[in-house]
Every structure is written in structure tokens, then in C-alpha cells.
mmCIF file of C-alpha atoms in Angstrom:
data_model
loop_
_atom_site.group_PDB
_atom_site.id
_atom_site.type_symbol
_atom_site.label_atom_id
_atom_site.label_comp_id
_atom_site.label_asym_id
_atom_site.label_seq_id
_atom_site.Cartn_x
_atom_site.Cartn_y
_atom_site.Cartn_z
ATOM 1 C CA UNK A 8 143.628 141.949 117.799
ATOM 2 C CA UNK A 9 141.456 142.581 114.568
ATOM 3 C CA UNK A 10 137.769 142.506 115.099
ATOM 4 C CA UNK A 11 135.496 140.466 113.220
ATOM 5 C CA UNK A 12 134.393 143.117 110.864
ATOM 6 C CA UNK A 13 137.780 143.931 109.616
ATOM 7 C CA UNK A 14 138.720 140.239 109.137
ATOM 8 C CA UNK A 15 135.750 139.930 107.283
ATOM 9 C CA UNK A 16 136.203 142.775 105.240
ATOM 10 C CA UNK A 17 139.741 142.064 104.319
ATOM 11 C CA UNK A 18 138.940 138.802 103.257
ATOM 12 C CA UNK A 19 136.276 140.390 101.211
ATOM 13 C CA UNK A 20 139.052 142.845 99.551
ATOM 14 C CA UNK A 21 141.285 139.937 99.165
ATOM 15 C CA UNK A 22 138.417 138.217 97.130
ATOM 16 C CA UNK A 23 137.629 141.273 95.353
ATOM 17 C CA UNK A 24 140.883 142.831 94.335
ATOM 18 C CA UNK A 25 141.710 140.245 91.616
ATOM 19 C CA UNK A 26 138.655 141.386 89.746
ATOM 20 C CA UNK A 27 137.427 144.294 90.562
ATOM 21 C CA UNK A 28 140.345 147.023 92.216
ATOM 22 C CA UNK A 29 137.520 149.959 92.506
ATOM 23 C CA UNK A 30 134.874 147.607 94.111
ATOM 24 C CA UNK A 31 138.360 146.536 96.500
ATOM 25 C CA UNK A 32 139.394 149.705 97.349
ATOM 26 C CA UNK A 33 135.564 150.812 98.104
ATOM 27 C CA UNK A 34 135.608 147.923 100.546
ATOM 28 C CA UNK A 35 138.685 148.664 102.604
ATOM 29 C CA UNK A 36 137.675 152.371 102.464
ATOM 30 C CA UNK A 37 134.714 151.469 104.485
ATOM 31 C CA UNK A 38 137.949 150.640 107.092
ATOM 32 C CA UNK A 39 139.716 153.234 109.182
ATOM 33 C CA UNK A 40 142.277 153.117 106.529
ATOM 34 C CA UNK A 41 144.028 156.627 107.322
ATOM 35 C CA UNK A 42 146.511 155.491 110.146
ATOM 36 C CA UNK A 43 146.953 152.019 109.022
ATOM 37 C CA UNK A 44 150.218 151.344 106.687
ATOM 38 C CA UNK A 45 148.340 147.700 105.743
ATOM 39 C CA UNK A 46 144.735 149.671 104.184
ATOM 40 C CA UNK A 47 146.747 152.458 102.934
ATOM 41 C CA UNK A 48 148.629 149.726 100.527
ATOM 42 C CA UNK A 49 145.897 147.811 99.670
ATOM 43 C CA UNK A 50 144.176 151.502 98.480
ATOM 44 C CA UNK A 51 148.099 152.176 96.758
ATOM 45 C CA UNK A 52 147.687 148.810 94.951
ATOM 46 C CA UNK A 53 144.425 149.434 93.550
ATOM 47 C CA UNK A 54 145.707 152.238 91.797
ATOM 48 C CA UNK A 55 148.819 150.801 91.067
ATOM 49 C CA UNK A 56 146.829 148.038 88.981
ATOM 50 C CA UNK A 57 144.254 150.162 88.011
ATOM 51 C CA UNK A 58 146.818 152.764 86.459
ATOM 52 C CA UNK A 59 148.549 149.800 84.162
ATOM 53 C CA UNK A 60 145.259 147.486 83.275
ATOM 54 C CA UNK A 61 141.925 147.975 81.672
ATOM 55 C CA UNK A 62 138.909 147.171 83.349
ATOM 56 C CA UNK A 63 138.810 143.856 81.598
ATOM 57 C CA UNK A 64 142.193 142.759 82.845
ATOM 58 C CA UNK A 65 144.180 143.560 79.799
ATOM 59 C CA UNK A 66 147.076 145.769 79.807
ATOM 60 C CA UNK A 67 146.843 149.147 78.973
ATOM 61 C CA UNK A 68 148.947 150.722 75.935
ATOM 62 C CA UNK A 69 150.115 153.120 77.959
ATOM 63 C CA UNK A 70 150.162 153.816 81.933
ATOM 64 C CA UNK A 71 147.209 155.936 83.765
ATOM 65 C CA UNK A 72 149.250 158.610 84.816
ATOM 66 C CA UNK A 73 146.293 160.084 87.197
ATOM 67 C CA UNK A 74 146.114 156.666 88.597
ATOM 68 C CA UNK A 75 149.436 156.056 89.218
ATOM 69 C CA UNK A 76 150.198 159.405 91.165
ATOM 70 C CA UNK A 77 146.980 158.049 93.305
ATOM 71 C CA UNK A 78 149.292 154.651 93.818
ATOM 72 C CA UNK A 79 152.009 156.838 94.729
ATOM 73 C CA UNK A 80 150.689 159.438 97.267
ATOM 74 C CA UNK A 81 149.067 156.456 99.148
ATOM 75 C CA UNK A 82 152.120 154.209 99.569
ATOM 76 C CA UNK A 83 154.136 157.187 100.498
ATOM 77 C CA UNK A 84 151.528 157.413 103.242
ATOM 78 C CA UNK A 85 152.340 153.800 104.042
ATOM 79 C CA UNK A 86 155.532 153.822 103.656
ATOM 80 C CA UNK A 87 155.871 156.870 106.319
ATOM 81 C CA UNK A 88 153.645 154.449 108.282
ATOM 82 C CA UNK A 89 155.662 151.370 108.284
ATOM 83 C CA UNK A 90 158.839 151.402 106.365
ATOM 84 C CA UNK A 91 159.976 147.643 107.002
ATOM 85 C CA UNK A 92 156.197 146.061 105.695
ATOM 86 C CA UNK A 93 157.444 144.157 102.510
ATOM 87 C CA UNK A 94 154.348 144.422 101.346
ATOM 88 C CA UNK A 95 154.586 148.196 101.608
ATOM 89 C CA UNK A 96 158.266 148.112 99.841
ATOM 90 C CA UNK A 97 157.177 145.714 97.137
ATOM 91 C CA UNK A 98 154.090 148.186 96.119
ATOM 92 C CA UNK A 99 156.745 151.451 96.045
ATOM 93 C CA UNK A 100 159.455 149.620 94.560
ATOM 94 C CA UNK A 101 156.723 148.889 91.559
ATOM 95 C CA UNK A 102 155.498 152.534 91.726
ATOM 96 C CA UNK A 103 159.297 154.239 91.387
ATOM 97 C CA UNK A 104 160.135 151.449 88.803
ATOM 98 C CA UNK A 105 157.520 152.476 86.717
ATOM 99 C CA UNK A 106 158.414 156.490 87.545
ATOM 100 C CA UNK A 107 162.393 155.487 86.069
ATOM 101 C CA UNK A 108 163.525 155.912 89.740
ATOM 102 C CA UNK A 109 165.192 152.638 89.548
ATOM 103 C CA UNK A 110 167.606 152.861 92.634
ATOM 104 C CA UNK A 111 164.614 153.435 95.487
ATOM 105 C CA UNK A 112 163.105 150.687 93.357
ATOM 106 C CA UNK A 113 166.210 148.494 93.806
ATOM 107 C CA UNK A 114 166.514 149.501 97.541
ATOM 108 C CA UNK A 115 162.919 148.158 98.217
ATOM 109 C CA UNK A 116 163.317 144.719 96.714
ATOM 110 C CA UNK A 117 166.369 144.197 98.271
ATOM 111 C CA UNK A 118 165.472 145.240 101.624
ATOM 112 C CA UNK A 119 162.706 142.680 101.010
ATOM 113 C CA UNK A 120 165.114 140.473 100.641
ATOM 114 C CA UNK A 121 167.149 141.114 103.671
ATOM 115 C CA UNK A 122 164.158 140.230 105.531
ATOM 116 C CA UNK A 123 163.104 137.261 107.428
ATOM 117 C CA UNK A 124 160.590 135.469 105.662
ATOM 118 C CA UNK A 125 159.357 134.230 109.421
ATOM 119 C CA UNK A 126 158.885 138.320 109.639
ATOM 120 C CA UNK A 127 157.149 138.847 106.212
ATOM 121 C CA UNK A 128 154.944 135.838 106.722
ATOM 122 C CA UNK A 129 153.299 136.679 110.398
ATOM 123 C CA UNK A 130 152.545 139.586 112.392
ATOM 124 C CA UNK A 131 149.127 141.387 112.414
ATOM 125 C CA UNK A 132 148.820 141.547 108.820
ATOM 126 C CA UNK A 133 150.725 138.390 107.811
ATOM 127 C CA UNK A 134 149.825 136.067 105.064
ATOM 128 C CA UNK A 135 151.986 132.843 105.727
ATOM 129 C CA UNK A 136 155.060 132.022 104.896
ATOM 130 C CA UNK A 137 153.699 130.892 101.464
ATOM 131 C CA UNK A 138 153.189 134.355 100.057
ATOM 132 C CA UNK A 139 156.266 135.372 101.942
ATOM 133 C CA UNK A 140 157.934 133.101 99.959
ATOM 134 C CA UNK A 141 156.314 134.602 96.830
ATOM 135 C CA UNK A 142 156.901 137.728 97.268
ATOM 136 C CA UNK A 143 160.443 137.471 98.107
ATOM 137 C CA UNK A 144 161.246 135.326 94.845
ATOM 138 C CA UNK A 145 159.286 138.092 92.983
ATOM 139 C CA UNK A 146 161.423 140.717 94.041
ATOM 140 C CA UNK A 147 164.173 138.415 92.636
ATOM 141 C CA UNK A 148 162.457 138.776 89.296
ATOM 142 C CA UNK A 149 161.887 142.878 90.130
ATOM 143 C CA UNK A 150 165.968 143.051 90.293
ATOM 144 C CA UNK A 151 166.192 140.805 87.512
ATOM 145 C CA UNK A 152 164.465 142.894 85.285
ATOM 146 C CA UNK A 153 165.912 146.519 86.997
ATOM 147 C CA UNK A 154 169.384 144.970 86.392
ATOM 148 C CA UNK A 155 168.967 143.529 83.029
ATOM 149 C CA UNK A 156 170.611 146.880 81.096
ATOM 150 C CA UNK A 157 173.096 148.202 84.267
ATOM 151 C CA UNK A 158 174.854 145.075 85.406
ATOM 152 C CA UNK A 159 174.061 142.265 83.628
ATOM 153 C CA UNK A 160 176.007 139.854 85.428
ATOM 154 C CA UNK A 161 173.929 140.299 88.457
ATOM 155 C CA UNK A 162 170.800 140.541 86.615
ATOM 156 C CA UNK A 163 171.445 137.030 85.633
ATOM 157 C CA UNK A 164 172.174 136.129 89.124
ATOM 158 C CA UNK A 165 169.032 137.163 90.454
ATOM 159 C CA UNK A 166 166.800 135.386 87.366
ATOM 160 C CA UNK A 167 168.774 132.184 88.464
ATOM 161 C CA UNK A 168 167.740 132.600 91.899
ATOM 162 C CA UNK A 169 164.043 133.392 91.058
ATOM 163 C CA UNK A 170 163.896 130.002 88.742
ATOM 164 C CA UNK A 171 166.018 128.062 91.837
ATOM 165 C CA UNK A 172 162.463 129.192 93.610
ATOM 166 C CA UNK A 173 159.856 128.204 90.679
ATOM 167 C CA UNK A 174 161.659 124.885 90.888
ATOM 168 C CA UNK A 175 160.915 124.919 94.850
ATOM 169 C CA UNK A 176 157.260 125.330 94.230
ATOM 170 C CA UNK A 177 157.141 128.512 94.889
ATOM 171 C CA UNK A 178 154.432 130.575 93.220
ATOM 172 C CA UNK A 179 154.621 133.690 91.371
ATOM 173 C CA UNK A 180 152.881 136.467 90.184
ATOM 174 C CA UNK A 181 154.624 136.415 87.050
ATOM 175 C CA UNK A 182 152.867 133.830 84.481
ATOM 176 C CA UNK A 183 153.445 133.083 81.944
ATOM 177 C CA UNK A 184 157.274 133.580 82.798
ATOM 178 C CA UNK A 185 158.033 134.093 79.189
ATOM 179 C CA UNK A 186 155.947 136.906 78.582
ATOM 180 C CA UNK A 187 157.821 138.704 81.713
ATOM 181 C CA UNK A 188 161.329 137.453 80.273
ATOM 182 C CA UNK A 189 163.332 140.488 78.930
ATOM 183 C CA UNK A 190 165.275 137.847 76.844
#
């Protein structure tokens, strides 16, 4: 059971993060984030954002190396954590996508995928099955996109299935779509 602190904290990350990553990571940091697959993302995601945007939100010309190796060593912390978090997987499968390593990145979204949105959604760290529903259909979009050059025909299949979710309700990460299209 969390205590009252660390709810309140998270939700104070969760508020932050959008806007400011280095205020959001400061916050969970004040957390006993070194055991804890869940803080060590959150910490991993900062980078990861930090290492492809500007502090004003706009994307950078080219990726933050220093930033992104941050991302990387603490996901791999997580990941040796908690290998079956999806939220864990969908962070490294953005980190190795962006290092070329395209087949761990594939294996991450579709082990996401193989999992249980009742499992994604709940649990100590669970968001609902609303942003397990979201993060599932944007690892649709992540294969999409990682299969758009290698196997076309399956890359297609997997952009259908994302927009067969949009068309659900389901909310993305990705907006405007078109500007995420590789078409």
C-alpha cells in the first residue's frame, strides 16, 4: 500500500512531467526511487523527452545524446526490475528505436501487446484501463512505424489496427496523426 506522501508526490510528477521533465524527475527523486522499476521509469522518461525536445516543447534538430544514454541506463535499471511493466517496455522500446536497435524495440511493443490490458491497467502502479488502452494502440503505431521499410505488409496491418482504435475513442499520444504518418 502506497503512503500518502508518495501518492501525493506522484500525482505531483504526473502534473509536472508534461511541462517541466527536470522539475518531474526532481520530484520523484525526492522518492526512494533506486529499487522501484515504476520511479526508475518515470526518471528514464524524463530523459528520454528531455534528450529529443527543447525546453520549450519543440523538437530538437538533433537528439541529446548525453540525455538519452541517461534514459537508457535508468530503464535498463527498470527493466532488470520488472521486465513485464508495459510501461517499462514502452519507455525501452522508444530508447533502442531511437539507438537503430529495432528488433528489442519490436520485442517490447509486442510483448505490450500480448498483455492483458486488465494487467496493464491495475496493479500498484496502474493507471486504468484508459491509458492501458492508449498505450497498447500506441505501440500499434511504434510497429507501424518500425515496420514501415522491413515488411510493409504488416506495417500496414498494424496502422489499420491503431486507426480501428482512434475510431474506438481511444486516445493517443500521437497528434496530430499526420505529422507522425511516415506516408
Amino acid at each position: 500500500m502506497f503512503n500518502l506522501n508518495k501518492n501525493r508526490l506522484l500525482e505531483k510528477y504526473r502534473n509536472t512531467v508534461g511541462s517541466d521533465s527536470a522539475k518531474a524527475r526532481d520530484i520523484i527523486k525526492q522518492l526512494d526511487y533506486k529499487e522501484d522499476y515504476y520511479l526508475l521509469n518515470c526518471i528514464a522518461q524524463t530523459y528520454l523527452d528531455e534528450s529529443r525536445f527543447w525546453e520549450d516543447d519543440t523538437m530538437r534538430d538533433h537528439l541529446d545524446n548525453r540525455k538519452l544514454r541517461y534514459a537508457e541506463r535508468y530503464v535498463i535499471k527498470a527493466f532488470t526490475i520488472n521486465p513485464d511493466s508495459s510501461e517499462v517496455l514502452y519507455t525501452m522500446g522508444e530508447i533502442r528505436k531511437l539507438f537503430g536497435q529495432e528488433d528489442i524495440a519490436i520485442y517490447c511493443f509486442e510483448k505490450i501487446l500480448k498483455t492483458k490490458l486488465k494487467d496493464i491497467g491495475s496493479g500498484m502502479y496502474g493507471r486504468g484501463l484508459g491509458f492501458a488502452r492508449e498505450l497498447t494502440n500506441d505501440s500499434k503505431f511504434e510497429l507501424y512505424r518500425l515496420y514501415y521499410e522491413s515488411d510493409p505488409v504488416l506495417s500496414k496491418k498494424y496502422l489499420k489496427m491503431y486507426k480501428d482504435g482512434l475510431k474506438k475513442g481511444i486516445t493517443t499520444i500521437f497528434k496530430p496523426l499526420d505529422k507522425f504518418l511516415l506516408d
